N, C-alpha and C. Protein backbone atom coordinates (compact mmCIF):
# COMPACT_ATOMS: atom_id res chain seq x y z
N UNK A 1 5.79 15.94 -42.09
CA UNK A 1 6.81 16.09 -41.07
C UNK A 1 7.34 14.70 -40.71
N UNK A 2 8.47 14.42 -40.67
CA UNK A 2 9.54 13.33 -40.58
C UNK A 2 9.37 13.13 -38.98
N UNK A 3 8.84 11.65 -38.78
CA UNK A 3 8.94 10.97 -37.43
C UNK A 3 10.65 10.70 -37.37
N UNK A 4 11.19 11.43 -35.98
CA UNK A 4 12.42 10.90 -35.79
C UNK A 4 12.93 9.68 -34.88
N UNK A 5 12.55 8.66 -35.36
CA UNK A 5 13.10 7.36 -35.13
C UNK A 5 13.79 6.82 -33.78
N UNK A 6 14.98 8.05 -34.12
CA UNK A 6 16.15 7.67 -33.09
C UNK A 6 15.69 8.08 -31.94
N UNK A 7 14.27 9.37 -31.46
CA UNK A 7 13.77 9.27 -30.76
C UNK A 7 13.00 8.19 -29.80
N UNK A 8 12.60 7.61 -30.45
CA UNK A 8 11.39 6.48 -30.00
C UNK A 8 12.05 5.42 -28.94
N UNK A 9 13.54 5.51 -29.12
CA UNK A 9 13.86 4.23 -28.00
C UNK A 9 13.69 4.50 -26.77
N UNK A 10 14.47 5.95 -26.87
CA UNK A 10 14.45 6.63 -24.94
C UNK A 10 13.49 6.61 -24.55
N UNK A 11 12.47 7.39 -25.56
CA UNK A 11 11.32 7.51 -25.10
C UNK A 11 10.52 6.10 -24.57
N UNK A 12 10.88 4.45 -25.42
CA UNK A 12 10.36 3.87 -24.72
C UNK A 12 11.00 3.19 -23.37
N UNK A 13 12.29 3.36 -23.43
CA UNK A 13 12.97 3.28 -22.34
C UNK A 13 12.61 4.25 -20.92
N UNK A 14 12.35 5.49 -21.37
CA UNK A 14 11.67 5.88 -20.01
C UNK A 14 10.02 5.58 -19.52
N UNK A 15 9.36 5.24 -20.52
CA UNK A 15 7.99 4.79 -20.33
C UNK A 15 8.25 3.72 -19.54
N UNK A 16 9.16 2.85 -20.03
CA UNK A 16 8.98 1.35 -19.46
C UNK A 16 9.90 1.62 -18.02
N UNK A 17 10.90 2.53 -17.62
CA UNK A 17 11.05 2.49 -16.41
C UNK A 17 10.25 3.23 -15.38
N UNK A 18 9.23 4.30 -15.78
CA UNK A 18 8.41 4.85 -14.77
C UNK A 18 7.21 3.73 -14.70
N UNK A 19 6.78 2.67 -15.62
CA UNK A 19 5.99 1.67 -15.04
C UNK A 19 6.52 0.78 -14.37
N UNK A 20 7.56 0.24 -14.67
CA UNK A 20 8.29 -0.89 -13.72
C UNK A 20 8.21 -0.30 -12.19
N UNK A 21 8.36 1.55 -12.48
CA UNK A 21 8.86 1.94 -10.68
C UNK A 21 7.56 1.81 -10.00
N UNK A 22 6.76 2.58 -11.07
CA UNK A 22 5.15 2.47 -10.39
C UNK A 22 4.49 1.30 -9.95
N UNK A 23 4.69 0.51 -11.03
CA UNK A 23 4.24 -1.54 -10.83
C UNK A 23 4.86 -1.76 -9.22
N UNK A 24 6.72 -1.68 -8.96
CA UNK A 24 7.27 -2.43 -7.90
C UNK A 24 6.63 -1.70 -6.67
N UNK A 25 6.62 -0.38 -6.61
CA UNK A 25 6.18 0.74 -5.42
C UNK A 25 4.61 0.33 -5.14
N UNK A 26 3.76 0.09 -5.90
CA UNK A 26 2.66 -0.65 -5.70
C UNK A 26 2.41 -2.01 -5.21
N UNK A 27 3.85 -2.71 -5.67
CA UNK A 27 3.48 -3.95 -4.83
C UNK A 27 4.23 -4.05 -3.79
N UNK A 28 5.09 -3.30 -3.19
CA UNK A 28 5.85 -3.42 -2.07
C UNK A 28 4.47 -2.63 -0.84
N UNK A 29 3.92 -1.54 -1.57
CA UNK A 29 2.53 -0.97 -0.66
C UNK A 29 1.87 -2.07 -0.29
N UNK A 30 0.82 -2.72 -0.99
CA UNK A 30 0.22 -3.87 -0.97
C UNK A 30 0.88 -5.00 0.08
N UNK A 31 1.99 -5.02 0.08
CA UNK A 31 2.76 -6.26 0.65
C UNK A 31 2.48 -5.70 2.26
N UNK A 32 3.17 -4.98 2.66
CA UNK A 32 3.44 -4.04 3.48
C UNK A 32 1.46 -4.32 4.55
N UNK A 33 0.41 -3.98 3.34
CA UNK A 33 -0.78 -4.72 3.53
C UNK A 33 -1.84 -5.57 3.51
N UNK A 34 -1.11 -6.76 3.95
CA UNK A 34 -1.83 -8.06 3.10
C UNK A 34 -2.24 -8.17 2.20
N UNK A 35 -2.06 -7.48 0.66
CA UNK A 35 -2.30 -7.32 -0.20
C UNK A 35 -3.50 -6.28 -0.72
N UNK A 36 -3.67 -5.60 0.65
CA UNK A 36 -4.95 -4.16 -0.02
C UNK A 36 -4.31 -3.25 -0.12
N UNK A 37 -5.28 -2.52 -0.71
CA UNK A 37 -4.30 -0.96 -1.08
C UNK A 37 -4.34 -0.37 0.50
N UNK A 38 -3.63 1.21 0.11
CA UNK A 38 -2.99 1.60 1.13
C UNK A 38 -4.04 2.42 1.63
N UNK A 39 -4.65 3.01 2.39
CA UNK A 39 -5.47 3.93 3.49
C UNK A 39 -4.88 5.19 3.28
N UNK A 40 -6.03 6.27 2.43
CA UNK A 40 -5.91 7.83 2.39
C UNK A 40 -6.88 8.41 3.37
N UNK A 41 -6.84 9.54 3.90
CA UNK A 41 -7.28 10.19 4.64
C UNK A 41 -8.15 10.01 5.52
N UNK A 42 -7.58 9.37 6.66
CA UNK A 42 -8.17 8.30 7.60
C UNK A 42 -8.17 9.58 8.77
N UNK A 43 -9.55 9.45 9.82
CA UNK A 43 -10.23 10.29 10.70
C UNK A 43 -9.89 9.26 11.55
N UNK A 44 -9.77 10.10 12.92
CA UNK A 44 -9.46 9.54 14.59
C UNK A 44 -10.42 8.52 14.71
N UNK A 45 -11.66 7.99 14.30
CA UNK A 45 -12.18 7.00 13.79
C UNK A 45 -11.23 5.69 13.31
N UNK A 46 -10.86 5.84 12.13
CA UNK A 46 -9.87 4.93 11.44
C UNK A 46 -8.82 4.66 12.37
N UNK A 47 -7.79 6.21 12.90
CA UNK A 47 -6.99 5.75 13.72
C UNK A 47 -7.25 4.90 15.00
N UNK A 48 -8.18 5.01 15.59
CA UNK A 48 -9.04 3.74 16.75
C UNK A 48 -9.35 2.60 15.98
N UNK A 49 -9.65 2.44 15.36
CA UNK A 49 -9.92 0.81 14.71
C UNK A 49 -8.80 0.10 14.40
N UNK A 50 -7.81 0.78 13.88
CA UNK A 50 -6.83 0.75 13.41
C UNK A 50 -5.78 -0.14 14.16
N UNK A 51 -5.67 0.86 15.60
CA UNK A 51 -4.94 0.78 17.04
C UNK A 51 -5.69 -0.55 17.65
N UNK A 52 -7.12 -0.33 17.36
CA UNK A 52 -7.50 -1.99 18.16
C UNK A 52 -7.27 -2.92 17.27
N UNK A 53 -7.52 -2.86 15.61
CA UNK A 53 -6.79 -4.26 15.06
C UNK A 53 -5.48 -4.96 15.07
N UNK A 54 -4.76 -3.63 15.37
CA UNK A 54 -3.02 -3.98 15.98
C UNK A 54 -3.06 -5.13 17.22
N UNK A 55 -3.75 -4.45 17.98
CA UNK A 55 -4.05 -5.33 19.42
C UNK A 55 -4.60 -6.20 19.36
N UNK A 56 -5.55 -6.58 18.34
CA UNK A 56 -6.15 -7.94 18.30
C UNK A 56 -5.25 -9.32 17.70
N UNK A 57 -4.39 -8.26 16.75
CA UNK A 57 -3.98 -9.45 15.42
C UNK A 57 -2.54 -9.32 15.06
N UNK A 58 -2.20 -8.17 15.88
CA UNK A 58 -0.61 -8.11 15.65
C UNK A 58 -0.24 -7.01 14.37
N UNK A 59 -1.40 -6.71 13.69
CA UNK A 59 -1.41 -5.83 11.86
C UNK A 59 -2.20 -5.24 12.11
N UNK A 60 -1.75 -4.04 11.31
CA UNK A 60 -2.95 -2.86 11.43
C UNK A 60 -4.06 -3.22 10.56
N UNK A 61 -3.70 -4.11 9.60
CA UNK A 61 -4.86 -4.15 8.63
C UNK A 61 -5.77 -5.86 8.68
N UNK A 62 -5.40 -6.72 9.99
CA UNK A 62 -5.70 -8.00 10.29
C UNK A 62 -7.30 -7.74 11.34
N UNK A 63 -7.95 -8.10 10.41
CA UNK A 63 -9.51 -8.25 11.34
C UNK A 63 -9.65 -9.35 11.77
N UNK A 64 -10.14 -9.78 13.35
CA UNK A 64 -10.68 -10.91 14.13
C UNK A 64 -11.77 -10.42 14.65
N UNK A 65 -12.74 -11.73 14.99
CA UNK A 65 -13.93 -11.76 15.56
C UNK A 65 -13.59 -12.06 17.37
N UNK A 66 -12.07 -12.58 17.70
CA UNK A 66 -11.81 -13.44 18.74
C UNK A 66 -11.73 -11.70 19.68
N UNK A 67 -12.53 -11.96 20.98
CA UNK A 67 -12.23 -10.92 21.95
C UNK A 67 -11.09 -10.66 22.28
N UNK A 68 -9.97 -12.12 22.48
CA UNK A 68 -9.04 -11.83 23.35
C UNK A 68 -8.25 -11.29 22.49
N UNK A 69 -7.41 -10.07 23.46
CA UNK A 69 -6.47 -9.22 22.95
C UNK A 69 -5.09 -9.90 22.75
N UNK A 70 -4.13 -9.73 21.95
CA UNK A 70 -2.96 -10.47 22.08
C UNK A 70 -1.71 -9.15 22.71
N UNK A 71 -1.08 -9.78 23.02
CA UNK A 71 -0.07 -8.53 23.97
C UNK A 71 0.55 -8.18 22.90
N UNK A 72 0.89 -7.15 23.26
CA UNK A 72 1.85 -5.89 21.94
C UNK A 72 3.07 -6.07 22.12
N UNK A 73 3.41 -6.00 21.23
CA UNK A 73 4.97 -6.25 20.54
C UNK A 73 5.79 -4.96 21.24
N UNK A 74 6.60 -5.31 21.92
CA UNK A 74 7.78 -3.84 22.53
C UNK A 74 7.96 -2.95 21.19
C-alpha cells in the first residue's frame, strides 16, 4: 500500500501547531505562577492558605516566614 506523501505536510503542520499551542498555554500558566504548575482540585483547606499567602506576599502562590501581613490591593 502506497504512503501518500502529499499527506505528510498537513499532517506535520497540524502536529507542530497543537504543540506550539500546548508549549505557549503552558508557559503563560506557569508565568501567571512563578513558574509552578497550576493547582487541581484544591479543598477549603487550599482555598485558606491560599487567601493567607495573598495577604502575606501579595501572590497566591508567594510563601513567607515574615508575620506581618501586607495590606491588600483594592
Amino acid at each position: 500500500m502506497p504512503v501518500p506523501w502529499e499527506a505528510l505536510i498537513p499532517f506535520g503542520l497540524v502536529v507542530t501547531m497543537f504543540g506550539a499551542t500546548g508549549t505557549l498555554t503552558n508557559i503563560t500558566f506557569r508565568a501567571q505562577n512563578q513558574g509552578k504548575p497550576p493547582r487541581y482540585g484544591l479543598e477549603r483547606w487550599d482555598d485558606m492558605m491560599i487567601a493567607r499567602d495573598n495577604r502575606l506576599t501579595g501572590h497566591n502562590r508567594g510563601q513567607t516566614s515574615d508575620p506581618i501581613i501586607r495590606p491588600t490591593r483594592p
